[in-house]
Coordinates of C-alpha atoms and ligand atoms in Angstrom, one line a residue:
M196 CA 95.8 117.7 127.6
S197 CA 97.2 115.2 130.1
G198 CA 101.1 114.5 130.5
G199 CA 100.8 111.3 128.8
P200 CA 103.1 110.6 126.0
G201 CA 100.7 112.5 123.8
P202 CA 98.4 112.1 120.4
I203 CA 99.7 110.4 117.4
R204 CA 100.6 112.9 115.1
S205 CA 101.4 110.8 111.9
I206 CA 99.7 107.6 110.5
V207 CA 101.6 105.8 107.5
I208 CA 99.3 103.3 105.8
A209 CA 101.4 100.5 103.5
G210 CA 99.2 99.2 100.9
G211 CA 96.4 100.6 98.5
G212 CA 94.3 97.8 98.0
T213 CA 90.6 98.0 99.5
A214 CA 92.5 97.7 103.3
G215 CA 94.7 100.6 102.7
W216 CA 92.0 103.0 101.2
M217 CA 89.1 101.9 103.8
A218 CA 91.9 102.7 106.5
A219 CA 92.9 106.0 104.6
S220 CA 89.1 106.7 104.3
A221 CA 88.1 106.1 107.8
L222 CA 91.3 107.7 109.5
S223 CA 91.0 110.5 107.6
L224 CA 87.6 111.3 108.7
A225 CA 87.8 110.4 112.3
M226 CA 91.2 112.4 112.6
G227 CA 89.0 115.6 111.5
A228 CA 91.1 118.8 112.9
S229 CA 93.6 117.0 115.0
G230 CA 96.4 117.9 112.8
C231 CA 97.4 114.2 112.5
T232 CA 99.0 113.5 109.0
I233 CA 98.3 110.3 106.8
T234 CA 100.2 109.0 104.2
L235 CA 99.4 106.0 102.3
V236 CA 102.3 104.1 100.4
E237 CA 101.2 102.1 97.7
S238 CA 103.1 100.4 94.3
E239 CA 101.1 100.2 91.0
E240 CA 103.6 97.7 89.9
I241 CA 102.7 95.0 92.4
G242 CA 99.3 95.9 92.0
T243 CA 96.3 94.5 94.4
V244 CA 94.7 91.3 94.7
G245 CA 91.8 92.8 92.7
V246 CA 88.9 90.5 93.9
G247 CA 86.5 91.0 96.8
E248 CA 83.5 91.9 95.4
A249 CA 80.9 90.6 97.6
T250 CA 79.8 92.3 101.3
I251 CA 77.6 91.7 104.0
P252 CA 75.0 94.4 105.3
P253 CA 77.3 96.4 107.8
L254 CA 79.1 97.7 104.9
Q255 CA 76.0 100.3 104.5
L256 CA 77.2 101.5 108.1
F257 CA 80.8 102.0 107.2
N258 CA 79.8 103.9 103.6
G259 CA 77.2 106.1 105.6
L260 CA 79.6 106.8 108.3
L261 CA 81.5 108.3 105.8
G262 CA 78.8 110.1 104.5
I263 CA 78.6 108.5 100.9
D264 CA 75.7 108.7 98.9
E265 CA 74.4 105.2 98.1
D266 CA 73.5 105.8 94.8
E267 CA 76.6 107.7 93.7
F268 CA 78.7 104.8 95.4
V269 CA 76.8 101.9 93.3
R270 CA 76.9 103.8 90.4
A271 CA 80.9 104.5 90.5
T272 CA 81.8 100.9 91.2
G273 CA 79.2 99.1 88.9
G274 CA 77.4 97.8 92.1
T275 CA 74.1 95.7 92.5
F276 CA 72.5 95.2 95.5
K277 CA 72.6 91.9 97.3
L278 CA 70.2 90.2 99.5
G279 CA 71.9 87.0 100.6
I280 CA 73.5 84.0 98.8
E281 CA 72.1 80.9 97.4
F282 CA 73.8 77.8 98.1
V283 CA 73.6 75.4 95.7
D284 CA 74.5 71.1 95.9
W285 CA 76.1 71.9 99.2
T286 CA 74.2 70.0 101.6
R287 CA 73.4 67.1 98.7
R288 CA 73.5 67.4 94.8
G289 CA 70.1 68.9 93.8
H290 CA 69.7 70.7 96.8
R291 CA 69.7 74.5 97.3
Y292 CA 68.8 76.9 100.3
F293 CA 69.2 80.3 100.7
H294 CA 71.0 82.8 103.4
P295 CA 69.0 85.8 103.8
F296 CA 70.1 89.0 105.3
G297 CA 67.0 90.2 107.0
R298 CA 65.0 88.3 109.6
Y299 CA 62.6 85.6 109.4
G300 CA 58.9 86.9 110.4
D301 CA 58.7 89.1 113.7
D302 CA 59.3 88.0 117.1
F303 CA 56.5 87.1 119.3
G304 CA 56.6 89.3 122.4
M305 CA 60.3 87.6 124.1
T306 CA 60.1 84.5 121.8
P307 CA 61.8 84.2 118.7
F308 CA 59.8 84.2 115.3
H309 CA 61.6 80.7 114.7
Q310 CA 60.6 79.3 117.7
Q311 CA 56.9 79.5 116.8
W312 CA 57.6 78.0 113.5
L313 CA 59.1 75.0 115.0
R314 CA 56.2 74.6 117.1
C315 CA 54.0 74.9 114.1
R316 CA 55.8 72.3 112.2
A317 CA 56.2 69.7 115.5
A318 CA 52.2 69.9 114.8
G319 CA 52.4 69.1 111.2
D320 CA 52.7 72.3 109.4
E321 CA 55.0 72.0 106.3
I322 CA 55.6 75.9 105.4
P323 CA 59.1 76.3 105.1
L324 CA 61.0 78.9 107.1
S325 CA 61.9 80.6 104.2
A326 CA 58.3 81.6 103.5
F327 CA 58.9 84.2 106.0
S328 CA 61.6 86.1 104.7
L329 CA 61.0 88.9 102.7
T330 CA 64.7 89.3 101.8
E331 CA 64.7 85.6 100.6
Q332 CA 61.3 85.9 98.8
A333 CA 62.4 89.3 97.1
A334 CA 65.7 87.7 96.1
M335 CA 64.1 84.8 94.4
A336 CA 61.7 87.1 92.6
G337 CA 64.7 89.0 91.3
K338 CA 63.5 92.2 93.2
F339 CA 64.8 95.3 95.6
D340 CA 63.7 98.1 97.0
R341 CA 64.8 100.5 99.9
P342 CA 63.5 99.6 103.0
G343 CA 61.0 102.4 104.0
A344 CA 59.8 102.8 100.5
A345 CA 56.6 100.6 100.9
S346 CA 54.9 99.2 103.8
P347 CA 57.3 100.2 106.5
G348 CA 56.4 97.4 109.2
V349 CA 57.6 94.2 107.4
F350 CA 60.5 96.0 105.6
S351 CA 61.9 96.5 109.0
T352 CA 62.7 92.9 108.6
F353 CA 64.6 93.4 105.4
S354 CA 68.3 94.0 104.7
Y355 CA 71.0 94.2 102.2
A356 CA 74.8 94.0 101.2
Y357 CA 76.2 95.1 97.8
H358 CA 78.2 93.6 95.1
F359 CA 80.8 96.1 93.7
D360 CA 84.0 95.9 91.3
A361 CA 86.9 95.7 93.9
M362 CA 89.3 98.0 91.7
L363 CA 86.2 100.7 91.1
Y364 CA 85.6 100.6 95.0
A365 CA 89.5 101.2 95.8
R366 CA 89.6 104.2 93.3
F367 CA 86.1 105.5 94.9
L368 CA 87.8 105.5 98.2
R369 CA 91.0 107.0 97.1
N370 CA 89.1 110.0 95.4
Y371 CA 87.5 110.4 98.8
A372 CA 90.5 110.0 101.2
E373 CA 92.6 112.3 98.9
A374 CA 90.1 115.1 99.1
K375 CA 90.3 114.7 102.8
G376 CA 94.1 115.3 102.8
V377 CA 95.6 111.5 102.5
R378 CA 98.9 111.9 101.2
R379 CA 99.5 109.3 98.3
V380 CA 103.0 108.3 97.8
E381 CA 103.9 105.7 94.9
G382 CA 106.6 103.4 95.3
K383 CA 107.7 100.2 96.3
I384 CA 108.8 99.4 100.1
A385 CA 112.3 98.0 100.0
D386 CA 113.0 98.4 104.0
V387 CA 111.1 98.7 107.3
G388 CA 113.1 100.6 109.8
I389 CA 112.7 99.7 113.6
N390 CA 114.2 101.0 116.5
G391 CA 116.4 99.1 118.0
E392 CA 115.4 99.7 121.7
S393 CA 111.8 100.4 121.5
G394 CA 111.0 97.4 118.8
L395 CA 108.7 100.2 117.1
I396 CA 108.7 100.8 113.0
E397 CA 110.1 104.4 112.4
R398 CA 110.1 104.6 108.8
L399 CA 109.5 102.8 105.2
T400 CA 112.4 103.2 103.0
L401 CA 111.3 102.9 99.3
D402 CA 113.3 101.3 96.6
D403 CA 114.8 104.6 95.4
G404 CA 115.9 105.4 98.4
R405 CA 112.7 107.9 99.7
E406 CA 112.1 107.6 103.3
V407 CA 108.5 107.6 105.0
A408 CA 108.8 108.2 108.7
G409 CA 105.6 107.9 111.1
E410 CA 104.4 107.1 114.6
L411 CA 101.3 104.6 113.9
F412 CA 101.8 102.3 111.1
I413 CA 98.5 100.3 109.4
D414 CA 99.9 97.4 107.5
C415 CA 97.6 96.8 104.5
T416 CA 100.0 94.9 102.2
G417 CA 97.8 92.1 101.5
F418 CA 99.2 88.2 101.9
R419 CA 102.6 89.5 102.1
G420 CA 102.2 91.4 105.3
L421 CA 105.5 93.2 104.7
L422 CA 105.0 95.2 108.3
I423 CA 103.5 92.9 110.6
G424 CA 104.8 89.6 109.5
Q425 CA 108.3 89.8 107.4
A426 CA 109.6 92.8 109.6
L427 CA 108.0 92.4 113.1
G428 CA 107.9 88.6 112.9
E429 CA 104.3 88.0 114.5
P430 CA 103.4 84.4 113.3
Y431 CA 100.5 83.2 110.8
E432 CA 97.9 80.6 112.6
D433 CA 97.4 78.6 109.8
W434 CA 93.8 77.0 110.2
S435 CA 93.8 74.9 107.0
R436 CA 92.7 71.6 109.2
W437 CA 89.2 73.4 109.7
L438 CA 89.1 75.3 105.9
P439 CA 91.5 73.3 103.9
C440 CA 90.7 75.0 100.3
N441 CA 93.7 76.9 99.5
R442 CA 93.3 78.2 95.8
A443 CA 91.0 80.1 93.6
L444 CA 90.8 81.4 89.9
A445 CA 88.9 84.2 89.3
M446 CA 87.4 84.9 85.9
P447 CA 85.0 87.8 84.4
S448 CA 82.2 87.1 81.9
E449 CA 79.4 88.9 80.5
R450 CA 76.8 90.7 82.6
L451 CA 73.6 88.6 83.6
A452 CA 70.6 90.2 82.0
D453 CA 68.6 90.1 84.9
L454 CA 71.0 91.2 87.6
P455 CA 69.9 88.4 90.4
P456 CA 70.2 90.2 93.5
Y457 CA 72.4 87.7 95.5
T458 CA 75.2 85.8 95.3
R459 CA 75.6 81.9 94.3
S460 CA 77.7 79.6 95.6
T461 CA 77.7 76.1 94.1
A462 CA 79.5 73.3 95.5
R463 CA 82.0 71.5 93.4
S464 CA 83.8 68.0 93.6
A465 CA 86.8 70.0 95.6
G466 CA 85.4 73.3 96.4
W467 CA 82.7 75.9 95.4
Q468 CA 82.5 78.5 92.7
W469 CA 81.0 81.9 92.9
R470 CA 78.7 83.9 90.7
I471 CA 78.5 87.6 91.5
P472 CA 76.6 89.8 89.2
L473 CA 77.7 93.5 88.7
Q474 CA 76.3 96.0 86.3
H475 CA 79.0 95.6 83.7
R476 CA 80.1 92.4 84.0
T477 CA 79.8 89.0 85.9
G478 CA 82.4 88.1 88.9
N479 CA 83.0 84.0 89.0
G480 CA 85.5 82.3 90.9
H481 CA 86.7 78.9 91.8
V482 CA 87.7 78.1 95.3
Y483 CA 89.2 74.8 95.5
C484 CA 91.7 72.5 97.6
S485 CA 94.7 72.0 95.6
E486 CA 95.2 68.1 97.3
F487 CA 92.0 67.2 95.7
I488 CA 91.9 68.8 92.0
S489 CA 94.6 69.9 89.7
D490 CA 94.7 73.6 88.8
D491 CA 93.9 72.7 85.3
E492 CA 90.8 70.6 86.0
A493 CA 89.8 73.6 88.4
A494 CA 90.0 75.9 85.4
R495 CA 88.2 73.4 83.1
V496 CA 85.4 73.1 85.8
L497 CA 85.2 77.1 86.5
V498 CA 85.0 77.8 82.6
E499 CA 82.5 75.2 81.6
D500 CA 79.8 76.6 83.9
V501 CA 79.9 80.2 84.1
G502 CA 76.4 81.3 82.3
T503 CA 77.7 84.0 80.1
A504 CA 80.5 84.4 77.8
A505 CA 83.6 84.5 79.5
T506 CA 85.9 88.0 78.9
G507 CA 89.1 87.1 80.6
E508 CA 91.1 84.2 81.6
P509 CA 91.0 82.6 84.8
R510 CA 93.4 84.2 86.9
P511 CA 94.8 82.1 89.9
L512 CA 95.3 83.2 93.6
R513 CA 97.0 81.0 96.3
F514 CA 95.9 81.4 100.3
T515 CA 96.5 79.8 103.4
T516 CA 93.2 80.3 105.5
G517 CA 94.0 81.5 109.2
R518 CA 95.2 84.6 111.2
R519 CA 98.0 86.5 112.7
R520 CA 98.6 85.4 116.3
N521 CA 98.5 89.2 117.1
F522 CA 96.9 91.4 114.8
W523 CA 98.5 94.7 116.3
A524 CA 102.2 94.6 117.4
G525 CA 104.0 97.5 118.6
N526 CA 103.0 100.5 116.7
C527 CA 101.9 98.2 113.7
V528 CA 98.0 97.2 113.5
S529 CA 97.3 94.8 110.0
L530 CA 94.1 95.2 108.2
G531 CA 92.8 93.2 105.5
L532 CA 94.9 90.1 104.1
A533 CA 97.9 91.0 106.0
S534 CA 96.1 90.5 109.2
G535 CA 94.8 87.0 108.0
F536 CA 92.3 85.3 105.5
L537 CA 89.1 83.7 106.0
E538 CA 87.9 82.0 102.5
P539 CA 85.2 84.2 100.9
L540 CA 82.4 81.9 101.1
E541 CA 80.5 84.2 103.0
S542 CA 82.1 87.3 101.8
T543 CA 83.6 88.1 105.4
S544 CA 87.0 90.0 104.4
I545 CA 86.1 93.3 103.6
H546 CA 83.9 93.1 106.6
L547 CA 86.4 92.2 108.8
I548 CA 88.7 95.1 107.5
Q549 CA 85.8 97.7 108.7
S550 CA 85.5 96.0 112.1
G551 CA 88.9 96.2 112.4
L552 CA 89.0 100.4 111.9
T553 CA 85.7 100.4 114.4
K554 CA 88.2 98.7 117.0
L555 CA 91.0 100.5 116.1
L556 CA 88.9 103.7 116.7
A557 CA 87.6 102.9 119.6
W558 CA 91.0 101.8 120.9
F559 CA 93.1 104.5 119.4
P560 CA 96.7 104.5 120.8
D561 CA 98.9 107.5 122.1
R562 CA 102.5 107.5 121.6
G563 CA 102.9 105.4 124.7
F564 CA 101.0 102.4 123.2
D565 CA 100.0 101.0 126.2
P566 CA 99.9 97.2 125.8
G567 CA 96.8 96.5 127.7
V568 CA 95.3 98.6 124.8
R569 CA 96.8 96.5 122.2
S570 CA 95.8 93.1 124.1
E571 CA 92.2 94.2 124.2
Y572 CA 92.2 94.9 120.5
N573 CA 94.1 91.6 119.8
R574 CA 91.2 89.8 121.7
Q575 CA 88.4 91.7 120.3
V576 CA 89.6 90.8 116.3
A577 CA 90.7 86.9 117.4
A578 CA 87.1 86.5 118.8
E579 CA 85.7 87.9 115.9
Y580 CA 87.4 85.8 113.5
E581 CA 86.8 82.5 115.4
S582 CA 83.0 83.1 115.1
V583 CA 83.2 83.4 111.1
R584 CA 85.6 80.6 111.2
D585 CA 83.0 78.6 112.9
F586 CA 80.1 79.7 110.5
L587 CA 82.4 78.7 107.6
V588 CA 83.3 75.3 109.0
L589 CA 79.5 74.5 109.5
H590 CA 78.7 74.8 105.8
Y591 CA 81.8 72.1 105.1
N592 CA 81.1 69.9 107.9
R593 CA 77.1 69.3 108.1
V594 CA 76.9 67.9 104.3
E595 CA 75.0 64.4 103.5
R596 CA 77.6 64.6 99.9
D597 CA 80.2 61.9 100.2
D598 CA 80.6 61.6 96.1
S599 CA 84.3 63.0 96.3
E600 CA 87.2 62.4 98.3
F601 CA 87.1 66.3 99.3
W602 CA 83.8 66.0 100.9
R603 CA 84.6 63.0 102.6
M604 CA 87.3 64.7 104.3
C605 CA 85.1 67.7 105.2
R606 CA 82.4 65.4 107.0
A607 CA 85.3 64.0 109.1
I608 CA 86.7 67.5 109.9
E609 CA 86.9 67.6 114.0
I610 CA 85.0 70.9 114.4
P611 CA 85.9 73.8 116.9
E612 CA 84.3 73.2 120.4
T613 CA 82.5 76.2 120.0
L614 CA 80.9 75.1 116.9
A615 CA 80.1 71.8 118.1
A616 CA 78.5 73.4 121.3
K617 CA 76.2 75.8 119.0
I618 CA 75.2 72.9 116.7
D619 CA 74.2 70.4 119.9
A620 CA 72.2 73.4 121.8
F621 CA 70.5 74.0 118.2
E622 CA 69.9 69.9 117.6
R623 CA 68.1 69.7 121.4
T624 CA 66.3 73.1 122.0
G625 CA 66.2 74.9 118.5
R626 CA 68.1 77.7 120.5
L627 CA 70.9 79.5 119.2
L628 CA 74.0 80.1 121.5
D629 CA 75.3 83.8 121.2
R630 CA 78.4 84.3 123.6
G631 CA 78.1 88.2 122.3
K632 CA 80.8 87.8 120.0
D633 CA 78.9 86.5 116.9
L634 CA 79.2 88.7 113.8
F635 CA 76.7 86.6 112.3
E636 CA 73.3 86.7 114.0
V637 CA 70.0 84.3 114.5
T638 CA 69.0 84.5 111.1
S639 CA 72.3 83.6 109.6
W640 CA 73.0 80.6 112.0
L641 CA 69.1 79.4 111.4
A642 CA 69.7 79.6 107.6
V643 CA 72.8 77.6 107.3
L644 CA 72.2 75.3 110.1
L645 CA 68.6 74.2 108.6
G646 CA 69.7 74.8 105.3
Q647 CA 72.6 71.8 106.0
G648 CA 70.2 69.9 107.5
V649 CA 70.7 70.5 111.1
T650 CA 67.1 70.0 112.3
P651 CA 66.0 70.4 116.0
R652 CA 64.5 68.1 118.0
G653 CA 62.9 70.4 120.3
Y654 CA 61.4 74.1 120.4
D655 CA 61.2 76.9 123.2
P656 CA 58.4 76.1 125.5
M657 CA 57.7 79.7 126.2
T658 CA 55.8 79.5 122.3
L659 CA 53.0 77.6 124.3
A660 CA 52.0 80.9 125.9
V661 CA 50.4 81.8 122.6
P662 CA 47.3 79.3 121.7
E663 CA 48.5 77.4 118.7
G664 CA 45.4 78.7 116.3
D665 CA 46.8 82.2 117.0
A666 CA 50.3 81.4 116.3
R667 CA 48.9 80.1 113.0
R668 CA 46.9 83.1 112.2
V669 CA 49.8 85.4 112.7
L670 CA 52.0 83.1 110.8
A671 CA 49.6 83.2 107.8
A672 CA 49.1 87.1 108.0
M673 CA 52.9 87.4 107.6
R674 CA 53.2 85.7 104.6
K675 CA 50.6 87.4 103.0
V676 CA 52.1 90.9 103.5
I677 CA 55.3 89.3 102.6
G678 CA 53.5 87.8 99.4
D679 CA 52.0 91.3 98.7
T680 CA 55.0 93.2 99.3
V681 CA 57.5 91.6 96.9
G682 CA 54.5 91.6 94.6
Q683 CA 55.0 95.7 94.7
M684 CA 58.9 96.0 94.6
P685 CA 60.4 96.8 91.2
S686 CA 62.8 94.0 89.9
Q687 CA 66.6 95.0 90.9
A688 CA 67.5 95.6 86.9
A689 CA 64.5 98.3 86.8
F690 CA 65.6 99.7 90.4
I691 CA 69.4 99.9 89.4
D692 CA 68.1 101.7 86.0
R693 CA 66.0 104.4 87.7
H694 CA 68.5 105.2 90.6
C695 CA 72.1 104.5 90.0
R696 CA 72.9 102.9 86.6
M697 CA 76.6 103.5 86.0
P698 CA 77.7 105.5 83.0
G699 CA 77.7 103.2 79.9
G700 CA 75.8 100.1 81.8
S701 CA 73.4 98.6 80.3
A702 CA 69.9 98.0 81.5
Ligands
LIG252 C1 89.6 84.4 95.8 C2 89.3 85.7 97.0 C3 88.0 86.1 96.8 C4 87.7 87.2 97.8 N1 86.2 87.4 97.7 C5 85.9 88.1 98.6 C6 84.7 88.7 98.9 O1 83.6 88.2 98.1 N2 84.1 89.5 99.7 C7 84.9 90.2 100.5 O2 84.3 90.8 101.7 N3 86.4 89.7 100.5 C8 86.6 89.2 99.6 N4 88.1 88.7 99.2 C9 89.0 89.3 100.1 C10 89.5 90.7 99.7 O3 89.9 90.4 98.4 C11 90.6 91.6 100.5 O4 90.4 91.4 101.9 C12 90.5 92.7 100.0 O5 90.6 92.9 98.8 C13 91.8 93.6 101.1 O6 93.1 93.0 100.6 P1 94.0 94.1 100.8 O7 93.7 95.6 100.4 O8 94.3 93.3 102.2 O9 95.2 93.6 100.0 P2 95.7 93.4 98.5 O10 94.5 94.3 97.6 O11 96.9 92.8 98.0 O12 96.5 95.1 98.2 C14 97.9 95.2 98.9 C15 98.7 96.4 98.8 O13 99.8 96.6 99.3 C16 100.5 97.2 98.1 N5 102.2 96.6 98.5 C17 102.4 95.6 98.6 N6 103.7 95.2 98.9 C18 104.2 96.3 98.8 C19 105.6 96.9 99.0 N7 106.7 96.4 98.8 N8 105.8 98.4 98.3 C20 104.4 99.0 98.1 N9 103.2 98.7 98.3 C21 102.8 97.4 98.6 C22 100.2 96.8 96.9 O14 100.6 97.5 95.9 C23 98.6 96.8 97.2 O15 98.4 98.2 96.7 C24 88.7 87.4 98.5 C25 89.9 87.2 98.4 C26 90.4 86.0 98.0 C27 91.7 85.7 97.6

């Protein structure tokens, strides 16, 4: 051991929503036999936000790292498998496109697959890029299987995430973390004690006078940001000039019989509506901008179009898209809604919790709380927030819709320079700028750029290294393998029934 300030001996997590219990699970595993104690304080009376049911593929890694058995997790959370997102009426009414999680085709050596596709398209081919996505074709056929079960070659292009019940996921992780020694304290935090000299948080005082002291504090108190915002005064950067939706209504309805393996996002006159299929119910919600539609009208739009019988009332949520200026201040790291909020269009919030935790573990402090460590953490998290923000703005800004005030305003948004540069490079060359910080990779950007009607004028000249006839033959062979593979996959409902049906969940 060095003669430095010494390792952290106690961690206090404030808040027990998805963020709090993800943090408790990951930290309890990571701290291992170090002797560091972990305490989580939460208040049942305050409760959690209770939404957040669609994810992106990296969650597989998080669960895998914790050693969680996938079938057990899906069963316990009423989960289903998610192959991507179907966007309906976004570009224009009557139009749809799909953002699949797996790759399109297979690269031609150093040349990305989509470049050969662009080249063949320029020569007159009319086959859409979606025909080369095993993930999308399986999604549209309602099929699911785990990669590796059949035809391993083409399955290397396949990827998936999950839909789950947020309350059940938090409960699942709570069992995990408590079994690893995390102490849970039920109570309402009434005061945050800060050392006047160091500016570091020393303790939380509960409304009944109990105190919870610690050395490192994780703020998972949700939109309140009790520690990072209210106690430490870290400002919140408002991004609503780029992403103006600020309210949502969430409402459950009965289960969809065929369990489609994807989220559906349908554009509405002042926002959009989600549909998330779970084993025991369907999650629905309407995200909207209150400047352009009343709450009553927004509720009417949601209730009218959920597809299955409602099983609850619309529940209102309010938010401001944006982020903390610093996610980590002093000895307090904020995660989840306390650290910022990017609306759920691409299901990124839970991922940002995971990614914040991964970065915290990579830059874990000692009791000296080196400012350099903190600033590197803040820089990396800010870059990730910005890349997600750009991806979301693309959906709103590049539309043909001008049938409502809301969409006309979205078309006129002055987009971030980073996004403008990306669109410009893609339109000119078919290439995607990646400055090494993008959460979403080539497939995702391709799907959404093309889906939103951004069409490249050129393609990579290196494609010409392959004779055109050969390229065409490879493309045709890929389509056939994809078609054959989808044909052999079971439906998602049959897969779940066989492997991970929740107790009481109907097939
Ligand atoms: C409309 C909407 C849709 C969303 N959809 C998705 C999605 O599809 N995919 C996705 O990844 N994310 C989604 N999210 C985001 C996701 O819900 C959150 O990232 C996730 O639930 C984490 O929330 P949290 O744990 O930070 O906060 P919360 O769930 O609000 O938890 C806060 C915790 O802090 C505790 N607390 C607060 N104050 C006190 C106090 N004074 N004393 C003691 N305890 C206190 C509460 O009791 C609670 O336990 C969505 C969010 C919204 C608003």
